[in-house]
XYZ file of N, CA and C in Angstrom:
411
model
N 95.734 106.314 62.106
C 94.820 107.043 62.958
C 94.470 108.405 62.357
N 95.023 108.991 62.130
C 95.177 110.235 60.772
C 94.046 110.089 60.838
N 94.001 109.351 59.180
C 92.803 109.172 58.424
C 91.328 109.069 58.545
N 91.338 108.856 59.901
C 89.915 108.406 60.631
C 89.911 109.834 61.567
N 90.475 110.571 62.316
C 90.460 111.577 62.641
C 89.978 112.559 61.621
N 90.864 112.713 60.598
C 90.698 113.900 59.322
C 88.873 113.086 58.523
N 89.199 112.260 58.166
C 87.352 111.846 58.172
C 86.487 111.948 58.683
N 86.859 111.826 60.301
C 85.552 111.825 60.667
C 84.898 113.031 61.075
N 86.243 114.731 61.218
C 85.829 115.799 60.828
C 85.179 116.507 60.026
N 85.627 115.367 58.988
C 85.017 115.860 57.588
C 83.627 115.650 57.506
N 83.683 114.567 58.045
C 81.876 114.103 58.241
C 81.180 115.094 59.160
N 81.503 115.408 60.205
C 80.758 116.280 60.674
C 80.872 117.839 60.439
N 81.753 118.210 59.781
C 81.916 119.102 58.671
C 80.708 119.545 57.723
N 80.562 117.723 56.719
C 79.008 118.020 55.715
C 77.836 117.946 56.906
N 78.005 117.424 58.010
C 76.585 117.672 58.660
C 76.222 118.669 59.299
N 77.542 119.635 59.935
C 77.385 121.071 59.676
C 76.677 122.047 58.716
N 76.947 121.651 57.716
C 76.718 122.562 56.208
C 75.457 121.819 55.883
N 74.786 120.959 56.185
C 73.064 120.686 55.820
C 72.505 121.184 56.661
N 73.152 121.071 58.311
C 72.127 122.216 59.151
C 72.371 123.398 59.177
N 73.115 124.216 58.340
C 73.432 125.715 58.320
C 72.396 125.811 56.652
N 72.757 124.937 56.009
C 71.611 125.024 54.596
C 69.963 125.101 55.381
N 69.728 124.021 56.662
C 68.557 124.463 56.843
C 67.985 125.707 57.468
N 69.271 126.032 58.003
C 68.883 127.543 58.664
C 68.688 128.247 57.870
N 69.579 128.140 56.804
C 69.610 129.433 55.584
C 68.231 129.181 54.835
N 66.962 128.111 54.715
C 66.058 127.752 54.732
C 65.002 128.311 55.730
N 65.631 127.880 56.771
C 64.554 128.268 57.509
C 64.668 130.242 57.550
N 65.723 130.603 57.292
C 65.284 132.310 57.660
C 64.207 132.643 56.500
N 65.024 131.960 55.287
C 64.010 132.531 54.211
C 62.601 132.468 53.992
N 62.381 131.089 54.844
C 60.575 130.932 55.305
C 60.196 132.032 56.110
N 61.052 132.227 57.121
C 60.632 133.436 58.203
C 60.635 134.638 57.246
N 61.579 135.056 56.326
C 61.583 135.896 55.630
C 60.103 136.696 54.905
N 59.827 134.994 54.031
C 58.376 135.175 53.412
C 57.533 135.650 54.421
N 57.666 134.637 55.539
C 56.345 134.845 56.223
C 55.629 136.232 56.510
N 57.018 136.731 57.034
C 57.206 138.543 56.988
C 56.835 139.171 56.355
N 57.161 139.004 55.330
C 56.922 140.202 54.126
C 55.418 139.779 53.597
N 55.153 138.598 53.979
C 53.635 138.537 53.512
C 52.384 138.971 54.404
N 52.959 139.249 55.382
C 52.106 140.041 56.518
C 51.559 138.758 57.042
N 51.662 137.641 56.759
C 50.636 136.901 57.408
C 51.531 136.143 59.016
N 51.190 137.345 60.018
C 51.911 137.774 61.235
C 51.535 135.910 61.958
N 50.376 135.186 61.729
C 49.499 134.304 62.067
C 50.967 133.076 61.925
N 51.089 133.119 60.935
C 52.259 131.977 60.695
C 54.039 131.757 61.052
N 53.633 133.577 61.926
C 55.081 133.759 62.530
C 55.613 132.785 63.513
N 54.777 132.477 64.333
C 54.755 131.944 65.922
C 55.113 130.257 65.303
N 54.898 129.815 63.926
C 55.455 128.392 63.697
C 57.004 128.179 63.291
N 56.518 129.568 61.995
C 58.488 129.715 61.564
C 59.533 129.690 62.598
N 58.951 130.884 63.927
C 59.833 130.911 64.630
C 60.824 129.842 65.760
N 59.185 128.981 65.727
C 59.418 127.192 66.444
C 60.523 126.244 65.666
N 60.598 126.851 63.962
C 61.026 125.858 63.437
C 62.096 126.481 63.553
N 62.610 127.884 63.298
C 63.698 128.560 63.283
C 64.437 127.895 64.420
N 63.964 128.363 65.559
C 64.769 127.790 67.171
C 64.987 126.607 66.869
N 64.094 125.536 66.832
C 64.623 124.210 66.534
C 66.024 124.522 65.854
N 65.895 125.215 64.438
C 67.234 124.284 63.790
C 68.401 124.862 64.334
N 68.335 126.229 65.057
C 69.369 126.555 66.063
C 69.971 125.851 66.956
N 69.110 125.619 67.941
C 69.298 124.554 68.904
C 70.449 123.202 67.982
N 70.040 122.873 67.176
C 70.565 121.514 66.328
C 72.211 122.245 65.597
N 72.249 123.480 65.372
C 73.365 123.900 64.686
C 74.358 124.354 66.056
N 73.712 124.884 67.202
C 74.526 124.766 68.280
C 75.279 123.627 68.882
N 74.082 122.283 68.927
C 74.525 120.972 69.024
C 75.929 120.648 67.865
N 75.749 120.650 66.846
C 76.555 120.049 66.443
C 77.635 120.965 66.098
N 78.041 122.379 66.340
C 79.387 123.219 66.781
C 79.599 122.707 67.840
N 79.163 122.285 69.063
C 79.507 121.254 69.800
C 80.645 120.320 69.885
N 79.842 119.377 68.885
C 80.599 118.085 67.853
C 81.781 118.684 67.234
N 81.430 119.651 66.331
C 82.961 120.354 65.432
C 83.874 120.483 66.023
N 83.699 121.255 67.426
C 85.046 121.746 68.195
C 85.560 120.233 68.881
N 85.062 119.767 68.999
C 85.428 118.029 69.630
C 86.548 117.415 68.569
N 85.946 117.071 67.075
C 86.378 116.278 66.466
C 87.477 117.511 66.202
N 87.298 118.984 65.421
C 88.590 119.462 65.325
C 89.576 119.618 66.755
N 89.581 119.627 67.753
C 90.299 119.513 69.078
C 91.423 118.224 68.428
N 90.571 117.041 68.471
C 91.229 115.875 67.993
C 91.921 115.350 66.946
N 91.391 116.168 65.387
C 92.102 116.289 64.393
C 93.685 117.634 64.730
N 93.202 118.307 65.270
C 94.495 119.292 65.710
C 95.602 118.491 66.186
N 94.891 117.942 67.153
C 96.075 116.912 68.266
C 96.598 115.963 67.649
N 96.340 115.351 66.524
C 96.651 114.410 65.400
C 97.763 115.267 64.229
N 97.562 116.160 64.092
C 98.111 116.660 63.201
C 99.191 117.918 63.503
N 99.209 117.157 65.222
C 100.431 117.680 66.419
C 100.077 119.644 66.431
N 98.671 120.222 66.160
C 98.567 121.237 66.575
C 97.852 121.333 67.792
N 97.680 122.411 68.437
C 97.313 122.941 69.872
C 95.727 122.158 69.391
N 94.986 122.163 70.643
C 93.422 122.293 70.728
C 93.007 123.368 70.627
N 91.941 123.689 69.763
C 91.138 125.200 69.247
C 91.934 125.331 68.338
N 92.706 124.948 67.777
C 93.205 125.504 66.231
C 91.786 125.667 65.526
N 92.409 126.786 64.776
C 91.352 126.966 63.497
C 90.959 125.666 62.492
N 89.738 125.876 61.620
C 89.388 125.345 60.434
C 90.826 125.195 59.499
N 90.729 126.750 59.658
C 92.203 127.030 58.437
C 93.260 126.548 58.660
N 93.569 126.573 60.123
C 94.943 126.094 60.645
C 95.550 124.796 60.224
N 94.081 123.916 60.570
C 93.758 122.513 60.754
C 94.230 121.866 58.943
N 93.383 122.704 58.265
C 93.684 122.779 56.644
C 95.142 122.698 55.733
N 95.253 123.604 56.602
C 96.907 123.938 56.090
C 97.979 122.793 56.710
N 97.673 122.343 57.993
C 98.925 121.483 58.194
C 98.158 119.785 57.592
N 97.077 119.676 57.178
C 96.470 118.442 57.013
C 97.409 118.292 55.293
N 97.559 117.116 55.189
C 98.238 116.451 53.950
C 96.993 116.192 53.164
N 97.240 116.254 51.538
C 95.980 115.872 50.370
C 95.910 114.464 50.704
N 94.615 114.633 49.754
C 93.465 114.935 49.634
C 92.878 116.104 51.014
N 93.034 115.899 52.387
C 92.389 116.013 53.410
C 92.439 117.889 53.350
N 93.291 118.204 52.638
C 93.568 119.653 52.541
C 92.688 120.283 51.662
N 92.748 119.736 50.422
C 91.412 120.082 49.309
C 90.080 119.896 50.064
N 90.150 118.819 50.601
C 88.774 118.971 51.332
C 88.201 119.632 52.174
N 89.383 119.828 53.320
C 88.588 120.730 54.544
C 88.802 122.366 53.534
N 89.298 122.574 52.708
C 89.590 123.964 52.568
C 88.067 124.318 51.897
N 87.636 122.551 51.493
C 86.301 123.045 50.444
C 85.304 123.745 51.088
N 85.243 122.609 52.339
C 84.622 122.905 53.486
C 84.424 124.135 54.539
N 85.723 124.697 54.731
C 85.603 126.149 54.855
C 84.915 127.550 53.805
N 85.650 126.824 52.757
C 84.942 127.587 51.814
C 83.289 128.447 51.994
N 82.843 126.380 51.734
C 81.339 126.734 51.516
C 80.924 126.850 53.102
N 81.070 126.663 54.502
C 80.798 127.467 55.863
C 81.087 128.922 55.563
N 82.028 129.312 54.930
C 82.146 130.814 55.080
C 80.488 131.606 54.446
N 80.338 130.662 53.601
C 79.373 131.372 52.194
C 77.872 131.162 52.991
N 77.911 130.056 53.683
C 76.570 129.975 54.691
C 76.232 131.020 55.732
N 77.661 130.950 56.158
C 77.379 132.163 57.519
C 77.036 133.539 57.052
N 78.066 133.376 55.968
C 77.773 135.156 55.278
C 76.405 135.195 54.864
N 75.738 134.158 54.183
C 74.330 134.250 53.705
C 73.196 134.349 54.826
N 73.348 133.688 55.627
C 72.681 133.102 57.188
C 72.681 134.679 57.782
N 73.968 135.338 58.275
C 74.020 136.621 58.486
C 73.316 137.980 57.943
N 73.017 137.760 56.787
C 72.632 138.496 55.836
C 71.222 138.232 56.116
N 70.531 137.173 56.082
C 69.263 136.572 56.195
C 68.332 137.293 57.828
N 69.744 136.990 58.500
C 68.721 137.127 59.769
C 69.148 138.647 60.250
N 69.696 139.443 59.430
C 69.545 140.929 59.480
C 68.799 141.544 58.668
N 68.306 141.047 57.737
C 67.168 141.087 56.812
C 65.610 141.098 57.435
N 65.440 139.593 58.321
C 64.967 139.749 58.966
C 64.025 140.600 60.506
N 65.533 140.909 61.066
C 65.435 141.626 62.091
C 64.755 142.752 61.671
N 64.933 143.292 60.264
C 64.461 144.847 60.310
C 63.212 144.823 59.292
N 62.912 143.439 59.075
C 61.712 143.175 58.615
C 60.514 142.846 59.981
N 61.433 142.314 60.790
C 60.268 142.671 62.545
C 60.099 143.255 62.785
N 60.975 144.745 62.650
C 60.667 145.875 63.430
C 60.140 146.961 62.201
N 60.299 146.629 61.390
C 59.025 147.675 60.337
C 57.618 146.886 60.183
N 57.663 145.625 60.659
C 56.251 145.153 61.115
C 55.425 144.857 62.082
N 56.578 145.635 63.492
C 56.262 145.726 64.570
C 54.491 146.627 64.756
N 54.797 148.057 64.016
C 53.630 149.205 64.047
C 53.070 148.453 63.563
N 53.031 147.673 62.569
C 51.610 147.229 61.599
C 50.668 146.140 62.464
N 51.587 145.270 63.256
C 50.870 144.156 64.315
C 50.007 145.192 65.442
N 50.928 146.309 65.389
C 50.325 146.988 66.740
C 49.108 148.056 66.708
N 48.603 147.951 64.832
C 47.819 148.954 64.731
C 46.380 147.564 64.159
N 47.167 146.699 63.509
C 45.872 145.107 63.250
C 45.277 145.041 64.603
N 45.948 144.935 65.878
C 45.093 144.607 67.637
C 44.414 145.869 67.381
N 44.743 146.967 67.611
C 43.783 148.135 67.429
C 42.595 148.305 66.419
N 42.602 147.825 65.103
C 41.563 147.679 64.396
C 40.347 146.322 65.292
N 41.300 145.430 65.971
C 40.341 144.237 66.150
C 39.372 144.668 67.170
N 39.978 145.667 67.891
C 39.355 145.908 69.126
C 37.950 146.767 68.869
């Protein structure tokens, strides 16, 4: 039973880390969009942005489920950590989830970075949207 527990974390582990790759995707579109002034194409990025949120919330969802169950398998509490989970898991399953933490750490830190990048790319293009309505008028 192990084995199928510690797998099937793992699996939703890599499907974690393709929808945190698309976020880290999608800021950098929002990013461009920004810095290219073209304010017109904000209102889609931002549709696509939410979408892949919504989908990365969904499946932290899933994570805390399957790790709950890999914990309880591997006779730790429910809500144990990634790391926790890592450390008492036997190899292969240890190399793996540790990989796995690894590269989540390097997403979030990038993802973080991205959408504070962002943020202060909205608000130094806040005046400029608010002086384009004033020219239109």
């Amino acid at each position: 039973m192990r084995e199928v527990t510690l797998s099937t974390l793992s699996e939703t582990l890599w499907a974690e880390r393709r929808l945190l790759e698309m976020l880290r995707f999608r800021l950098e579109v929002h990013e461009l969009v920004l810095a290219s002034g073209r304010l017109h194409a904000l209102a889609q990025a931002g549709r696509e942005l939410s979408r892949t949120l919504d989908a990365v919330h969904t499946a932290d969802l899933g994570r805390a489920v399957d790790s709950d169950g890999a914990a309880t398998e591997l006779g730790l509490a429910p809500g144990a950590s990634l790391g926790e989970i890592t450390a008492a898991a036997p190899p292969p399953w240890s190399d793996m989830l540790q990989a796995h933490h690894h590269a989540l750490t390097e997403l979030v830190t990038d993802i973080r970075r991205l959408a504070d990048r962002n943020q202060q790319l909205l608000q130094d293009s806040a005046p400029a949207a608010g002086a384009e309505r004033d020219d239109a008028r």
